[in-house]
């Protein structure tokens, strides 16, 4: 079945540091790929997505590129802020049917001033 | 409403009690999903509705779990004879359409269930 593997946290960075959170996936066909974010005390929010190979999703300074050859969708941000502290989930939906989401285990990011 | 709402937000149950968790999806959304998120884990799929039809219940962990969406809008997840391992956050999500190019899923805030 489909699965998502992402780097374990927690990740602690200083403000303005560069962020990378690795994510790889296993899926048949052509899945769509997502990053969701869960801020403290809030629900899951879609951060960005990419629906086909070589697409780049971007939002709020975060970027991720759909790499089919390496089955990866790594999340990057050039300069993190304290307000980026949250749990980040890599996820996918399969290429057929009704699009249930398969999530990774989440990576907690803490940004310190 | 502006988004997906869930109630109650928090539920404490004694082992063996039955609980019912409610989800109000965004008006007009065809697809509705339930997920279970254990502490420190990502959400895991439980069941899917397309309008009032439950098309997939493969993720329900046991026959103590039951979900319904009788009129194709509000959904209820019921857990009978709760066990400690049922303690988790239960998330509901809805999306406008079905299929590969469907809109994104919008998640509710979740119901945190604690079974003592």
mmCIF file of N, CA, C and O in Angstrom, chain A residues 32-71:
data_model
loop_
_atom_site.group_PDB
_atom_site.id
_atom_site.type_symbol
_atom_site.label_atom_id
_atom_site.label_comp_id
_atom_site.label_asym_id
_atom_site.label_seq_id
_atom_site.Cartn_x
_atom_site.Cartn_y
_atom_site.Cartn_z
ATOM 1 N N UNK A 32 -0.647 12.481 -5.829
ATOM 2 C CA UNK A 32 -0.472 13.896 -5.525
ATOM 3 C C UNK A 32 0.207 13.997 -4.163
ATOM 4 O O UNK A 32 -0.046 13.184 -3.280
ATOM 5 N N UNK A 33 1.056 14.986 -3.999
ATOM 6 C CA UNK A 33 1.862 15.120 -2.778
ATOM 7 C C UNK A 33 1.545 16.422 -2.065
ATOM 8 O O UNK A 33 1.269 17.447 -2.716
ATOM 9 N N UNK A 34 1.596 16.380 -0.752
ATOM 10 C CA UNK A 34 1.170 17.514 0.072
ATOM 11 C C UNK A 34 2.111 17.694 1.261
ATOM 12 O O UNK A 34 2.719 16.736 1.747
ATOM 13 N N UNK A 35 2.168 18.910 1.753
ATOM 14 C CA UNK A 35 2.660 19.198 3.087
ATOM 15 C C UNK A 35 1.531 19.892 3.846
ATOM 16 O O UNK A 35 0.965 20.885 3.366
ATOM 17 N N UNK A 36 1.203 19.324 5.017
ATOM 18 C CA UNK A 36 0.244 19.924 5.928
ATOM 19 C C UNK A 36 1.011 20.449 7.141
ATOM 20 O O UNK A 36 2.046 19.917 7.529
ATOM 21 N N UNK A 37 0.449 21.468 7.788
ATOM 22 C CA UNK A 37 1.066 22.023 8.987
ATOM 23 C C UNK A 37 0.014 22.081 10.091
ATOM 24 O O UNK A 37 -1.165 22.324 9.840
ATOM 25 N N UNK A 38 0.462 21.796 11.290
ATOM 26 C CA UNK A 38 -0.416 21.829 12.472
ATOM 27 C C UNK A 38 0.245 22.740 13.498
ATOM 28 O O UNK A 38 1.221 22.342 14.164
ATOM 29 N N UNK A 39 -0.267 23.960 13.621
ATOM 30 C CA UNK A 39 0.246 24.891 14.616
ATOM 31 C C UNK A 39 -0.282 24.510 15.989
ATOM 32 O O UNK A 39 -1.347 23.870 16.104
ATOM 33 N N UNK A 40 0.411 24.864 17.043
ATOM 34 C CA UNK A 40 -0.024 24.496 18.397
ATOM 35 C C UNK A 40 -1.473 24.906 18.655
ATOM 36 O O UNK A 40 -1.854 26.061 18.455
ATOM 37 N N UNK A 41 -2.268 23.940 19.063
ATOM 38 C CA UNK A 41 -3.655 24.218 19.413
ATOM 39 C C UNK A 41 -4.595 24.403 18.247
ATOM 40 O O UNK A 41 -5.771 24.731 18.442
ATOM 41 N N UNK A 42 -4.101 24.174 17.029
ATOM 42 C CA UNK A 42 -4.932 24.377 15.839
ATOM 43 C C UNK A 42 -5.070 23.094 15.036
ATOM 44 O O UNK A 42 -4.378 22.108 15.272
ATOM 45 N N UNK A 43 -5.969 23.119 14.070
ATOM 46 C CA UNK A 43 -6.186 21.964 13.217
ATOM 47 C C UNK A 43 -5.189 21.902 12.070
ATOM 48 O O UNK A 43 -4.396 22.812 11.854
ATOM 49 N N UNK A 44 -5.240 20.806 11.326
ATOM 50 C CA UNK A 44 -4.379 20.628 10.167
ATOM 51 C C UNK A 44 -4.731 21.626 9.070
ATOM 52 O O UNK A 44 -5.899 21.821 8.752
ATOM 53 N N UNK A 45 -3.690 22.208 8.480
ATOM 54 C CA UNK A 45 -3.895 23.129 7.360
ATOM 55 C C UNK A 45 -3.008 22.682 6.204
ATOM 56 O O UNK A 45 -1.866 22.289 6.411
ATOM 57 N N UNK A 46 -3.543 22.782 5.001
ATOM 58 C CA UNK A 46 -2.724 22.502 3.829
ATOM 59 C C UNK A 46 -1.706 23.623 3.647
ATOM 60 O O UNK A 46 -2.065 24.794 3.590
ATOM 61 N N UNK A 47 -0.425 23.263 3.562
ATOM 62 C CA UNK A 47 0.628 24.252 3.355
ATOM 63 C C UNK A 47 0.935 24.410 1.865
ATOM 64 O O UNK A 47 0.988 25.513 1.343
ATOM 65 N N UNK A 48 1.150 23.292 1.172
ATOM 66 C CA UNK A 48 1.409 23.339 -0.257
ATOM 67 C C UNK A 48 1.180 21.964 -0.858
ATOM 68 O O UNK A 48 1.103 20.977 -0.134
ATOM 69 N N UNK A 49 1.088 21.936 -2.193
ATOM 70 C CA UNK A 49 0.858 20.662 -2.850
ATOM 71 C C UNK A 49 1.481 20.654 -4.245
ATOM 72 O O UNK A 49 1.776 21.713 -4.804
ATOM 73 N N UNK A 50 1.667 19.456 -4.775
ATOM 74 C CA UNK A 50 2.124 19.277 -6.150
ATOM 75 C C UNK A 50 1.446 18.034 -6.706
ATOM 76 O O UNK A 50 1.379 17.016 -6.021
ATOM 77 N N UNK A 51 0.915 18.128 -7.899
ATOM 78 C CA UNK A 51 0.097 17.042 -8.423
ATOM 79 C C UNK A 51 0.768 16.225 -9.517
ATOM 80 O O UNK A 51 0.238 15.186 -9.919
ATOM 81 N N UNK A 52 1.925 16.668 -10.016
ATOM 82 C CA UNK A 52 2.607 15.839 -11.002
ATOM 83 C C UNK A 52 4.108 16.054 -10.910
ATOM 84 O O UNK A 52 4.588 17.037 -10.314
ATOM 85 N N UNK A 53 4.834 15.140 -11.515
ATOM 86 C CA UNK A 53 6.297 15.152 -11.437
ATOM 87 C C UNK A 53 6.858 16.487 -11.897
ATOM 88 O O UNK A 53 6.389 17.085 -12.871
ATOM 89 N N UNK A 54 7.873 16.952 -11.148
ATOM 90 C CA UNK A 54 8.611 18.199 -11.396
ATOM 91 C C UNK A 54 7.831 19.449 -11.016
ATOM 92 O O UNK A 54 8.368 20.555 -11.118
ATOM 93 N N UNK A 55 6.577 19.293 -10.588
ATOM 94 C CA UNK A 55 5.844 20.449 -10.080
ATOM 95 C C UNK A 55 6.495 20.941 -8.799
ATOM 96 O O UNK A 55 6.985 20.142 -7.997
ATOM 97 N N UNK A 56 6.482 22.243 -8.585
ATOM 98 C CA UNK A 56 6.948 22.817 -7.330
ATOM 99 C C UNK A 56 5.760 23.462 -6.642
ATOM 100 O O UNK A 56 5.094 24.330 -7.224
ATOM 101 N N UNK A 57 5.495 23.047 -5.412
ATOM 102 C CA UNK A 57 4.499 23.708 -4.596
ATOM 103 C C UNK A 57 5.184 24.747 -3.731
ATOM 104 O O UNK A 57 6.309 24.549 -3.271
ATOM 105 N N UNK A 58 4.493 25.873 -3.494
ATOM 106 C CA UNK A 58 5.095 26.913 -2.669
ATOM 107 C C UNK A 58 4.009 27.698 -1.954
ATOM 108 O O UNK A 58 2.905 27.883 -2.464
ATOM 109 N N UNK A 59 4.363 28.163 -0.759
ATOM 110 C CA UNK A 59 3.419 28.955 0.034
ATOM 111 C C UNK A 59 4.170 29.469 1.260
ATOM 112 O O UNK A 59 4.923 28.729 1.901
ATOM 113 N N UNK A 60 3.956 30.715 1.605
ATOM 114 C CA UNK A 60 4.515 31.326 2.816
ATOM 115 C C UNK A 60 6.029 31.162 2.896
ATOM 116 O O UNK A 60 6.590 31.041 3.991
ATOM 117 N N UNK A 61 6.711 31.128 1.773
ATOM 118 C CA UNK A 61 8.146 30.986 1.756
ATOM 119 C C UNK A 61 8.632 29.548 1.767
ATOM 120 O O UNK A 61 9.830 29.291 1.612
ATOM 121 N N UNK A 62 7.718 28.601 1.940
ATOM 122 C CA UNK A 62 8.062 27.177 1.893
ATOM 123 C C UNK A 62 7.958 26.675 0.455
ATOM 124 O O UNK A 62 7.104 27.131 -0.306
ATOM 125 N N UNK A 63 8.820 25.720 0.112
ATOM 126 C CA UNK A 63 8.788 25.119 -1.216
ATOM 127 C C UNK A 63 9.028 23.619 -1.107
ATOM 128 O O UNK A 63 9.726 23.162 -0.189
ATOM 129 N N UNK A 64 8.472 22.878 -2.065
ATOM 130 C CA UNK A 64 8.780 21.457 -2.184
ATOM 131 C C UNK A 64 8.587 21.069 -3.643
ATOM 132 O O UNK A 64 7.625 21.503 -4.287
ATOM 133 N N UNK A 65 9.497 20.238 -4.162
ATOM 134 C CA UNK A 65 9.437 19.815 -5.561
ATOM 135 C C UNK A 65 9.174 18.321 -5.643
ATOM 136 O O UNK A 65 9.833 17.523 -4.961
ATOM 137 N N UNK A 66 8.221 17.950 -6.469
ATOM 138 C CA UNK A 66 7.809 16.561 -6.683
ATOM 139 C C UNK A 66 8.874 15.885 -7.550
ATOM 140 O O UNK A 66 8.992 16.165 -8.742
ATOM 141 N N UNK A 67 9.663 14.999 -6.952
ATOM 142 C CA UNK A 67 10.737 14.299 -7.660
ATOM 143 C C UNK A 67 10.365 12.834 -7.811
ATOM 144 O O UNK A 67 10.489 12.044 -6.867
ATOM 145 N N UNK A 68 9.888 12.487 -8.987
ATOM 146 C CA UNK A 68 9.443 11.105 -9.182
ATOM 147 C C UNK A 68 10.625 10.143 -9.222
ATOM 148 O O UNK A 68 10.539 9.004 -8.769
ATOM 149 N N UNK A 69 11.760 10.609 -9.744
ATOM 150 C CA UNK A 69 12.903 9.701 -9.883
ATOM 151 C C UNK A 69 13.464 9.270 -8.541
ATOM 152 O O UNK A 69 14.006 8.178 -8.401
ATOM 153 N N UNK A 70 13.315 10.130 -7.536
ATOM 154 C CA UNK A 70 13.798 9.785 -6.195
ATOM 155 C C UNK A 70 12.634 9.559 -5.226
ATOM 156 O O UNK A 70 12.866 9.363 -4.026
ATOM 157 N N UNK A 71 11.419 9.589 -5.725
ATOM 158 C CA UNK A 71 10.181 9.477 -4.903
ATOM 159 C C UNK A 71 10.295 10.333 -3.658
ATOM 160 O O UNK A 71 10.113 9.855 -2.528
#
